[in-house]
Coordinates of C-alpha atoms and ligand atoms in Angstrom, one line a residue:
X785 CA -33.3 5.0 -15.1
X786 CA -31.2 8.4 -15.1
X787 CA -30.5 9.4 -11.3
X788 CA -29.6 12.9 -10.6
X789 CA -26.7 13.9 -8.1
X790 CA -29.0 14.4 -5.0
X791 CA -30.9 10.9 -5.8
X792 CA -27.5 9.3 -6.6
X793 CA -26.5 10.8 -2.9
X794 CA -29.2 8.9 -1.3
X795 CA -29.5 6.1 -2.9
X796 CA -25.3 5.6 -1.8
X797 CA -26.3 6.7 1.9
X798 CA -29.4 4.3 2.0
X799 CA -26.7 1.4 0.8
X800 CA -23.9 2.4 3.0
X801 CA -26.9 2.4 5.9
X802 CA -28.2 -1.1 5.0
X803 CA -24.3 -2.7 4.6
X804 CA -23.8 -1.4 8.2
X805 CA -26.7 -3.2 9.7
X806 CA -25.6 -6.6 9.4
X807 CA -22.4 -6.0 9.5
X808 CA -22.7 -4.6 13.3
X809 CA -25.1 -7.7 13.4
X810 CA -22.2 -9.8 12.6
X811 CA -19.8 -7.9 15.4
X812 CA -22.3 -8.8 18.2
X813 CA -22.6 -12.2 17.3
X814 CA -18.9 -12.6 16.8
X815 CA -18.0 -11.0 19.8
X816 CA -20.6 -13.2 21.9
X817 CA -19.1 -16.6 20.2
X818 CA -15.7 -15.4 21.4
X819 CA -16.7 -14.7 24.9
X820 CA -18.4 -18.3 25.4
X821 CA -22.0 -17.3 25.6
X822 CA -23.0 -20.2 22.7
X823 CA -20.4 -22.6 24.6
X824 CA -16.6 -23.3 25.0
X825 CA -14.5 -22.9 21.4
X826 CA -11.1 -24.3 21.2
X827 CA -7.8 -22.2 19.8
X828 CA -8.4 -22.8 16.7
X829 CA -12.2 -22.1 16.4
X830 CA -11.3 -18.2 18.5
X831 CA -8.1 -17.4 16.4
X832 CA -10.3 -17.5 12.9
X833 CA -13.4 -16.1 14.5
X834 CA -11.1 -13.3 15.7
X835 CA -10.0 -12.6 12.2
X836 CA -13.6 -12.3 10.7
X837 CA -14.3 -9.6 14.2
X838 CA -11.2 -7.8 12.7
X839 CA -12.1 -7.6 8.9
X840 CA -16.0 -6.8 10.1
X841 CA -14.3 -4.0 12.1
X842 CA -12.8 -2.5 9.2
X843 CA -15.5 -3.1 6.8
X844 CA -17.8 -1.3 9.3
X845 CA -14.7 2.1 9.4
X846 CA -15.0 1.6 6.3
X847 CA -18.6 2.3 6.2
X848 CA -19.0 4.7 8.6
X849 CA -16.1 6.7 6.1
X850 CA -18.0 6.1 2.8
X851 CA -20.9 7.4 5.0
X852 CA -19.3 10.8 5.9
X853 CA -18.7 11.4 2.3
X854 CA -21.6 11.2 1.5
X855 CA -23.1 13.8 3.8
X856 CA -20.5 16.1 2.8
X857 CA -21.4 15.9 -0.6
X858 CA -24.9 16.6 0.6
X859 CA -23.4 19.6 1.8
X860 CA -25.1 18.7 5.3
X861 CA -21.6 20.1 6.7
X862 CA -24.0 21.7 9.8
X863 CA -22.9 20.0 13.0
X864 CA -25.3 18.9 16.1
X865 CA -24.0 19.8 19.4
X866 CA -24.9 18.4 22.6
X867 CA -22.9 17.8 25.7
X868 CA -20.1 15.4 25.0
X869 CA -18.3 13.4 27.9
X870 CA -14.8 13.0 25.4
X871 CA -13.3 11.1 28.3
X872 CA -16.2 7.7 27.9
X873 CA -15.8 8.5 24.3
X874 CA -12.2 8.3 23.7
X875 CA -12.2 4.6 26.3
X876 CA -15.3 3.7 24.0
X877 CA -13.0 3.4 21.0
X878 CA -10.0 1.9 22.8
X879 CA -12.7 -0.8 23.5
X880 CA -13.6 -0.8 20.3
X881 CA -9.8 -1.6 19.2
X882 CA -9.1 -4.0 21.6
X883 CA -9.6 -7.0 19.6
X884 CA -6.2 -5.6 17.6
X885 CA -4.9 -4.4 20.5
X886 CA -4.5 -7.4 21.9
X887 CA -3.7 -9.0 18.6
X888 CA -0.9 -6.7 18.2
X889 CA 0.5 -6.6 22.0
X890 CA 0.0 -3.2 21.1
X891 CA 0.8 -1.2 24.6
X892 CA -1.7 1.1 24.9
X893 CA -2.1 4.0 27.7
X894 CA -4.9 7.2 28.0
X895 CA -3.8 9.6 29.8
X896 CA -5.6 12.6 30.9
X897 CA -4.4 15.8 32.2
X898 CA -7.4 16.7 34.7
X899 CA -8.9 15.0 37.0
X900 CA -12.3 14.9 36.1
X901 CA -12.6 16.1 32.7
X902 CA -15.6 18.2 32.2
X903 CA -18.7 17.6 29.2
X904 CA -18.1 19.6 26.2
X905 CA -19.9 20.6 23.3
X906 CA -19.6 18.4 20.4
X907 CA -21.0 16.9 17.5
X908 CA -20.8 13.1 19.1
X909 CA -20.9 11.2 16.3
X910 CA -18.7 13.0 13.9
X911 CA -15.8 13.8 16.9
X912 CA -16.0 9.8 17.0
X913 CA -15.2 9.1 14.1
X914 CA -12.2 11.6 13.5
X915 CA -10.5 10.4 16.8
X916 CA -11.1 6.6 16.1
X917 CA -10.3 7.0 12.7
X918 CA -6.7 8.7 14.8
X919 CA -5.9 6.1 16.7
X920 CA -7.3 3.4 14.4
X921 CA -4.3 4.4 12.6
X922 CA -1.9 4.3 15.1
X923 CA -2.8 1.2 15.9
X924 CA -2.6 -0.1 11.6
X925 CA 0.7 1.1 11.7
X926 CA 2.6 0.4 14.6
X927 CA 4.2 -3.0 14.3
X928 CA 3.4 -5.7 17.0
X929 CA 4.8 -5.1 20.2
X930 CA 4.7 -1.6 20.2
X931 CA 2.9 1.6 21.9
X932 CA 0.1 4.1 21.6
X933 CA -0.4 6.7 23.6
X934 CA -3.9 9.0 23.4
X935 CA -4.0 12.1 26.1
X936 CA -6.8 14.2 26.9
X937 CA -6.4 18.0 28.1
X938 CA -9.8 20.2 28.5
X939 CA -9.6 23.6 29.7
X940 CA -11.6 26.5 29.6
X941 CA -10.5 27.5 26.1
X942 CA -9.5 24.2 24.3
X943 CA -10.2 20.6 23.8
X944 CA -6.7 19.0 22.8
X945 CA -6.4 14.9 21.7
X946 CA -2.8 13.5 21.1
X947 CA -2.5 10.1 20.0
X948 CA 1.3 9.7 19.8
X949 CA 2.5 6.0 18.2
X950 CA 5.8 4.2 18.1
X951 CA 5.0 3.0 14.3
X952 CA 6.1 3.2 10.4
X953 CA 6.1 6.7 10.9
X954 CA 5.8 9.4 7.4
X955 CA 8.5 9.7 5.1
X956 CA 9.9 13.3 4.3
X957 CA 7.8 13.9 0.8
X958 CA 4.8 12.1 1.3
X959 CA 3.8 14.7 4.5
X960 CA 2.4 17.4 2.2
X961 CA -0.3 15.2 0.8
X962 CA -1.1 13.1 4.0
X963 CA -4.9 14.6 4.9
X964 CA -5.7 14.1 1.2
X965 CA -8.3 12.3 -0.3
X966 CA -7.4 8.4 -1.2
X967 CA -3.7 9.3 -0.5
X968 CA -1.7 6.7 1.3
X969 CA 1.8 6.7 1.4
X970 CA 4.1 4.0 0.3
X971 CA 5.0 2.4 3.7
X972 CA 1.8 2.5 4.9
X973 CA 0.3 0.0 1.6
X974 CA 3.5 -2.2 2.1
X975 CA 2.6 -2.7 5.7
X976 CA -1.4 -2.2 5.9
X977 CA -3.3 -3.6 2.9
X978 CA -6.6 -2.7 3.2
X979 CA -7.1 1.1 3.4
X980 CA -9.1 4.0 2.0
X981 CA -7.3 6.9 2.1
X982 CA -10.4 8.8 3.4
X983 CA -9.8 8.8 7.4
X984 CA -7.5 11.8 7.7
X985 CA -9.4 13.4 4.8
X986 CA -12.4 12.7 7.1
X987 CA -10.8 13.3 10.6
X988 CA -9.8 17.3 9.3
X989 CA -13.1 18.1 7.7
X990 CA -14.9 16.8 11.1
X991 CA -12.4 18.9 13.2
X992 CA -12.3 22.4 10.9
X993 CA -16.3 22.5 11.5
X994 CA -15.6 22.1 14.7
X995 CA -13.7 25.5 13.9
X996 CA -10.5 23.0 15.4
X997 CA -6.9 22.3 13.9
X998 CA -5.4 18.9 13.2
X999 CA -1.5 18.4 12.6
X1000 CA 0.6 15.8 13.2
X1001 CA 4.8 15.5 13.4
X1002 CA 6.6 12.3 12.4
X1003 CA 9.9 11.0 11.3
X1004 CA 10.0 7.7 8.9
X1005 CA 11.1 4.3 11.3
X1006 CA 10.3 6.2 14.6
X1007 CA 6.6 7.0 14.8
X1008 CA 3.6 9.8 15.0
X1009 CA 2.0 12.1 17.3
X1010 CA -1.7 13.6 16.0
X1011 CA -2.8 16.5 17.7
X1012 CA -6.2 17.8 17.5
X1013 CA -7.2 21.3 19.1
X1014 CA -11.1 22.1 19.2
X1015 CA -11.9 25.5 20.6
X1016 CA -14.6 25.2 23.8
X1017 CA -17.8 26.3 23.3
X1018 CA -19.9 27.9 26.0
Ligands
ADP2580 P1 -5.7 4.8 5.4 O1 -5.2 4.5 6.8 O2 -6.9 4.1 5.0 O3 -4.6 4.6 4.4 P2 -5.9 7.6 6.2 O4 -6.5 8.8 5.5 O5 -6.4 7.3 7.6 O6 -6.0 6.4 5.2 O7 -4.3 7.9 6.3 C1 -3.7 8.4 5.1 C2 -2.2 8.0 5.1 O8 -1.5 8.7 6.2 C3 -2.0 6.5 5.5 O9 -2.1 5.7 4.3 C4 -0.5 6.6 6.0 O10 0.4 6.7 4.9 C5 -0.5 7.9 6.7 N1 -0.7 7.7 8.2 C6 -1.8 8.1 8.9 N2 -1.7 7.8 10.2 C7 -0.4 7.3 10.3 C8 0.4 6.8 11.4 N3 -0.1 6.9 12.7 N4 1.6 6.4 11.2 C9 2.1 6.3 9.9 N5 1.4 6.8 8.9 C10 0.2 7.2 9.0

């Protein structure tokens, strides 16, 4: 059978779709076995159940990347807006980290600039993705021990995320090609096997139809900060 590009689209979307089921199947039940609900489990027993939770975890990124490709090549690229609280957002991926986290004895602060931050409009789903794909990556390459920092600034003219890590940081030449497709630099694949190369490629096609910037500044052995700027709409 001969598929054309648009059946080819959705037949990959209707897999990535039915991968992701049990594998968020697999989370919940993982993460309930690790909190005691099915009984006490000794050291042993939690350490390797906490390595399946962390490969499932990036198996389901994974998904969720493969995913977003394939809506862009469906050139859905129109975004749905509703009233975003960025704040819940931003501590629901920290959550969703913390099994590396605490892995890692990653120190890990959010900061926000105002006091109560105010709902924007967003396309929810996609802004998730390019921030958690951000600090998902600050967390993969900082070694253990070390610190992440996100902050949060809304005012009436700008949404801004930084996610600022005391990691591997980006070597001189490898900057020009960093929000490529597939491109990961050296240090990164001698410290972080497993790895797409699609977040950042992701994380700035989310932001730019957002009509938003994404940059970032690093030096090689001292760490990153991502910035993300996504004009308010009213
Ligand atoms: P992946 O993390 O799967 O390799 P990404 O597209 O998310 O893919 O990132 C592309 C590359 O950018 C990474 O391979 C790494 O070289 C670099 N990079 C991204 N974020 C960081 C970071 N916080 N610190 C150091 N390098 C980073």
């Amino acid at each position: 059978m001969k598929l054309n590009k648009e059946e080819k689209i959705s037949f990959f979307s209707l897999a990535a779709h039915q991968l992701k089921k049990p594998l968020s199947t697999m989370k919940l039940s993982l993460q309930m076995l690790l909190e005691g609900d099915f009984g006490q489990i000794s050291k042993e027993q939690k350490d390797i159940i906490e390595k399946i939770l962390q490969r499932d975890e990036a198996l389901i990124c994974l998904v969720d990347d493969l995913l977003h490709m394939a809506q862009n090549q469906k050139n859905q690229k129109d975004i749905n807006l509703t009233l975003v609280d960025v704040e819940g957002l931003i501590e629901s991926i920290i959550n969703f980290e913390k099994g590396d986290i605490i892995n890692k004895k990653i120190q890990i602060d959010f900061v926000k600039s105002n006091q109560e931050i105010p709902k924007v409009m967003l396309d929810k789903e996609k802004i998730y993705l390019a921030i958690q794909n951000i600090i998902d990556n600050a967390i993969k390459y900082t070694p253990d021990g070390g610190r992440v920092n996100v902050s949060l600034r809304v005012d009436k003219k700008n949404l801004e995320v930084k996610v600022e890590d005391s990691g591997i940081g980006i070597p001189e030449n490898q900057k020009k090609n960093l929000f490529s497709q597939f491109f990961r630099g050296d240090n990164a694949v001698k410290t972080q096997t497993v790895g797409s190369g699609l977040g950042l490629f992701i994380a700035k096609s989310i932001v730019e139809d957002h009509k938003g910037k994404i940059w970032f500044e690093s030096k090689e052995n001292q760490g990153s900060k991502f910035f993300i700027k996504i004009p308010i709409r009213h």
